[in-house]
Amino acid sequence: MSEELARFVASLAIPEDRKAVVLAELSDHIACARDAAAREGRDPDAAARAALGDLGALRRSLEAVEPAFRVSRWTALARGAVASLLIAILIDRLGFWWLGSVAVLGSLAIAAAFALPRMRELLRAELRVKRVPIGPALTYLFTVMSGPFVVWIAMIVERGLVQGVTRVHTPWTAFAVMWACWLLLIVESIRVRLLRVA
Amino acid sequence: MPPRDVVPRGALRALVLAALADGDLHGYALARKLEERARGTLKIREGSLYPALHELELEGAIEAAWTRAPDGRRRRVYSLTRAGRRVAKTERAEWLAVADMLRALLGAG
């Protein structure tokens, strides 16, 4: 039984350090079920097998939750910084193309591509719990909202000092990601609040 | 009637938080405590219990500490955080309100 459990946990698509946690936890669970069955005069092996339940369902739910443990605030900050850099370059080069549609779609796609796994669930969780320090989801959102502006300021300074360019054209598309992030924050905050008071 | 092994979405986290409000528990003890409270009407599925515990841990509502069982095997014991106590209170009130509403609506028919 323990070998079967070890094989099952090893086959899960979750971070390696979480596999150790899951294996220890499920092993303890099975051992407890076995002990309880022995005390109550039931078959311990059958109880241990029954304690694990549907392995397919367990796999699906663990693989949905565990990857989020890989995400720290520093990871979120790094992902946000890379996304910000790409967004800043994209808007700088293509900000006015096709009435800005290329820049808007491109920048939103970049922000979505670099977003954390289970981003909305994480964000809801962070908004739900009061007085908890800013978590990975909010870290990512604030980084991706403000990061491009930092890059553009650096570009403006560099062009002014090195190339002598003193005129700045700001495309409206520069604010697309910021508006999208605020919209997401407002919608999720209202949703969390409504669920709390419903 | 056989015990239900499915609870409404979101209700399991409220049940877990309520059980942990009475004291620290490991996964198996938590499942048995909930089943005892339900007096045979509920069977906790491990496939939903541990992911729910890990989700609450991610949210900062509960925290886990490693201990040892009497026979020496490693064991994770969960406890509520300060933030978790507030969440537990809120979720309890919400689900009791939902239960009252359903009782009124369904009982009235």
XYZ file of C-alpha atoms in Angstrom:
307
model
C 0.000 0.000 0.000
C 2.793 2.407 0.905
C 4.604 1.607 -2.356
C 1.412 2.250 -4.314
C 0.989 5.556 -2.490
C 4.616 6.535 -3.149
C 4.183 5.748 -6.867
C 0.960 7.761 -6.958
C 2.546 10.814 -5.313
C 5.649 10.567 -7.514
C 3.443 10.657 -10.607
C 1.654 13.874 -9.557
C 2.362 16.995 -11.602
C 3.190 19.154 -8.582
C 6.406 20.798 -7.291
C 8.930 18.293 -5.916
C 9.009 19.781 -2.403
C 5.227 19.496 -2.215
C 5.392 15.802 -3.108
C 7.215 15.147 0.179
C 4.496 17.018 2.087
C 1.650 15.211 0.309
C 3.291 11.798 0.747
C 3.877 12.317 4.476
C 0.348 13.590 4.965
C -1.358 10.767 3.037
C 0.874 8.146 4.687
C -0.190 9.451 8.093
C -3.817 9.448 6.964
C -3.634 5.796 5.876
C -1.803 4.764 9.041
C -4.487 6.449 11.157
C -7.242 4.666 9.204
C -5.425 1.350 9.656
C -4.986 1.906 13.426
C -8.647 2.885 13.835
C -9.808 -0.202 11.909
C -7.617 -2.475 14.032
C -9.046 -0.945 17.219
C -12.603 -1.407 15.967
C -12.041 -4.979 14.777
C -12.293 -4.161 11.056
C -9.882 -5.198 8.305
C -6.959 -2.723 8.497
C -5.862 -3.280 4.892
C -9.344 -2.636 3.535
C -9.644 0.438 5.731
C -6.281 1.751 4.505
C -7.316 1.273 0.889
C -10.706 2.883 1.462
C -9.080 5.825 3.258
C -7.401 7.002 0.093
C -10.684 7.129 -1.792
C -10.806 7.969 -5.473
C -7.186 8.479 -6.568
C -8.279 10.107 -9.820
C -10.235 12.793 -7.952
C -7.386 13.245 -5.481
C -4.939 13.693 -8.367
C -7.136 16.296 -10.084
C -7.638 18.401 -6.984
C -4.030 18.208 -5.793
C -2.680 19.108 -9.220
C -5.007 22.109 -9.255
C -3.873 23.471 -5.878
C -0.255 22.487 -5.293
C 1.470 24.417 -8.128
C 0.430 27.653 -6.388
C 2.876 26.820 -3.570
C 5.679 27.399 -6.063
C 4.745 31.067 -6.210
C 6.373 33.436 -3.763
C 6.173 37.231 -3.744
C 9.664 37.335 -5.248
C 8.578 35.031 -8.091
C 5.547 37.254 -8.678
C 7.757 40.356 -8.643
C 10.184 38.793 -11.138
C 7.384 37.708 -13.479
C 5.798 41.147 -13.216
C 9.115 42.848 -13.975
C 9.723 40.757 -17.110
C 6.142 41.340 -18.292
C 6.535 45.088 -17.619
C 9.719 45.267 -19.681
C 8.113 43.499 -22.647
C 4.964 45.616 -22.402
C 7.016 48.813 -22.249
C 9.014 47.862 -25.365
C 5.875 46.778 -27.247
C 4.022 50.028 -26.510
C 7.123 52.081 -27.258
C 7.478 50.460 -30.705
C 3.856 49.803 -31.709
C 1.833 52.079 -29.420
C 0.098 53.925 -32.287
C -0.254 51.056 -34.809
C -3.751 50.168 -36.012
C -5.316 52.741 -33.686
C -3.454 51.112 -30.835
C -5.244 47.768 -31.138
C -2.000 45.816 -31.662
C -0.432 47.373 -28.579
C -3.506 46.827 -26.397
C -3.999 43.198 -27.389
C -0.274 42.502 -27.253
C 0.257 44.074 -23.842
C -2.777 42.311 -22.351
C -1.562 39.021 -23.830
C 1.880 39.539 -22.260
C 0.346 40.385 -18.872
C -1.847 37.264 -19.071
C 0.987 35.016 -20.254
C 3.229 35.979 -17.332
C 0.409 35.898 -14.754
C 0.717 33.431 -11.883
C -0.949 30.026 -12.027
C -4.448 30.207 -10.496
C -4.086 33.983 -10.448
C -7.771 34.791 -9.909
C -8.163 32.288 -7.073
C -5.044 33.676 -5.417
C -6.276 37.240 -5.864
C -9.683 36.416 -4.383
C -7.997 34.734 -1.455
C -5.771 37.763 -0.854
C -8.716 40.151 -1.073
C -10.870 37.957 1.163
C -8.500 37.906 4.111
C -8.215 41.286 5.818
C -4.955 42.684 7.159
C -2.833 40.098 5.432
C 0.364 41.429 3.801
C 0.244 41.895 0.027
C 0.422 38.415 -1.474
C 1.832 37.144 -4.780
C -1.260 38.003 -6.856
C -1.361 41.643 -5.731
C 2.421 41.860 -6.053
C 2.154 40.765 -9.686
C -0.698 43.172 -10.455
C 0.986 46.199 -8.900
C 4.297 45.356 -10.593
C 2.743 44.953 -14.028
C 0.743 48.181 -13.540
C 3.660 50.351 -12.506
C 6.638 48.569 -14.113
C 6.129 49.815 -17.687
C 6.054 53.446 -16.477
C 9.413 52.980 -14.754
C 10.853 51.601 -18.019
C 9.381 54.497 -20.020
C 10.798 57.067 -17.618
C 14.210 55.421 -18.065
C 13.728 55.511 -21.875
C 12.733 59.193 -21.796
C 15.744 60.094 -19.673
C 18.098 58.052 -21.886
C 16.714 59.601 -25.101
C 16.844 63.061 -23.628
C 20.384 62.823 -22.325
C 21.999 60.634 -24.998
C 20.020 61.310 -28.170
C 18.825 64.821 -27.384
C 15.148 63.912 -27.950
C 13.041 66.230 -25.809
C 9.521 65.591 -27.184
C 7.469 62.755 -25.712
C 4.399 61.238 -27.378
C 2.276 59.181 -25.018
C -0.061 56.703 -26.713
C -3.342 56.017 -24.892
C -2.424 52.350 -25.115
C 0.192 52.960 -22.410
C -2.666 52.820 -19.888
C -4.394 49.673 -21.184
C -2.782 47.197 -18.793
C -3.246 49.552 -15.859
C -6.965 49.954 -16.632
C -7.348 46.196 -17.065
C -5.621 45.508 -13.736
C -7.749 48.080 -11.887
C -10.884 46.657 -13.503
C -9.899 43.159 -12.369
C -9.171 44.439 -8.850
C -12.481 46.318 -8.628
C -14.540 43.402 -9.997
C -12.901 40.860 -7.697
C -13.112 43.164 -4.663
C -16.838 43.710 -5.257
C -17.328 39.985 -5.817
C -15.540 39.130 -2.560
C -17.513 41.791 -0.686
C -20.853 40.639 -2.123
C -20.104 37.032 -1.189
C -19.179 38.180 2.305
C -22.408 40.068 2.916
C -24.818 37.929 0.841
C -29.998 7.339 3.819
C -26.267 6.791 3.035
C -23.927 9.578 4.177
C -23.349 12.356 1.638
C -19.800 12.654 0.398
C -20.313 15.914 -1.477
C -20.861 19.234 0.265
C -21.806 22.499 -1.491
C -18.916 24.308 -3.105
C -17.153 26.425 -0.502
C -18.921 24.770 2.429
C -16.055 22.375 3.142
C -13.678 25.251 3.877
C -16.202 26.684 6.344
C -16.519 23.255 7.997
C -12.728 22.887 8.199
C -12.315 26.352 9.686
C -15.082 25.693 12.222
C -13.470 22.413 13.295
C -10.060 24.027 13.659
C -11.568 26.842 15.726
C -11.953 24.267 18.525
C -8.307 23.215 18.412
C -5.385 22.067 16.271
C -5.936 18.871 14.274
C -4.210 16.688 11.693
C -6.011 15.677 8.501
C -7.400 12.326 9.614
C -8.583 13.650 12.986
C -10.202 16.604 11.243
C -12.129 14.330 8.863
C -13.334 12.116 11.717
C -14.318 15.130 13.816
C -16.455 16.510 11.001
C -18.059 13.128 10.405
C -18.807 12.770 14.124
C -20.372 16.222 14.180
C -22.491 15.285 11.167
C -23.746 12.185 13.049
C -23.343 9.829 10.121
C -24.826 12.152 7.481
C -21.478 13.118 5.971
C -18.480 11.189 4.661
C -15.448 13.411 4.122
C -13.626 12.589 0.905
C -9.870 12.736 1.233
C -9.756 13.941 -2.380
C -11.379 17.180 -1.311
C -10.151 17.506 2.285
C -6.397 17.830 1.672
C -6.704 20.189 -1.310
C -9.096 22.326 0.791
C -6.582 22.366 3.653
C -3.765 23.335 1.309
C -5.875 26.069 -0.268
C -6.631 27.554 3.163
C -2.929 27.342 3.968
C -2.126 29.248 0.767
C -4.616 31.928 1.737
C -2.997 32.318 5.125
C -6.152 31.252 6.980
C -4.494 28.202 8.520
C -0.928 27.126 9.143
C 0.645 23.703 9.398
C 3.312 22.444 11.767
C 5.207 19.171 11.591
C 4.905 16.915 14.625
C 5.395 13.197 15.270
C 2.690 10.586 15.772
C 3.128 8.248 18.788
C 4.814 5.665 16.548
C 7.245 8.274 15.207
C 5.802 8.924 11.742
C 5.715 12.529 10.525
C 2.429 14.320 10.881
C 1.140 17.755 9.827
C -1.065 19.481 12.351
C -3.179 22.422 11.240
C -4.185 25.447 13.271
C -6.053 28.670 12.561
C -4.088 31.873 12.094
C -5.378 35.184 13.432
C -6.660 36.049 9.978
C -8.162 32.565 9.777
C -10.198 33.170 12.945
C -11.820 36.168 11.296
C -12.473 34.181 8.103
C -13.932 31.313 10.154
C -16.344 33.696 11.884
C -17.417 35.292 8.605
C -17.861 32.008 6.760
C -19.807 30.496 9.660
C -22.215 33.442 9.671
C -22.598 33.276 5.894
C -23.375 29.558 5.783
C -25.760 29.740 8.742
C -27.597 32.556 6.949
C -27.780 30.437 3.796
C -29.057 27.469 5.807
C -31.740 29.640 7.463
C -32.790 31.003 4.098
C -33.049 27.539 2.542
C -34.948 26.211 5.559
C -37.418 29.079 5.245
C -37.788 28.714 1.487
C -37.970 24.939 1.299
C -39.888 24.479 4.516
C -42.502 27.021 3.415
C -43.372 24.970 0.320
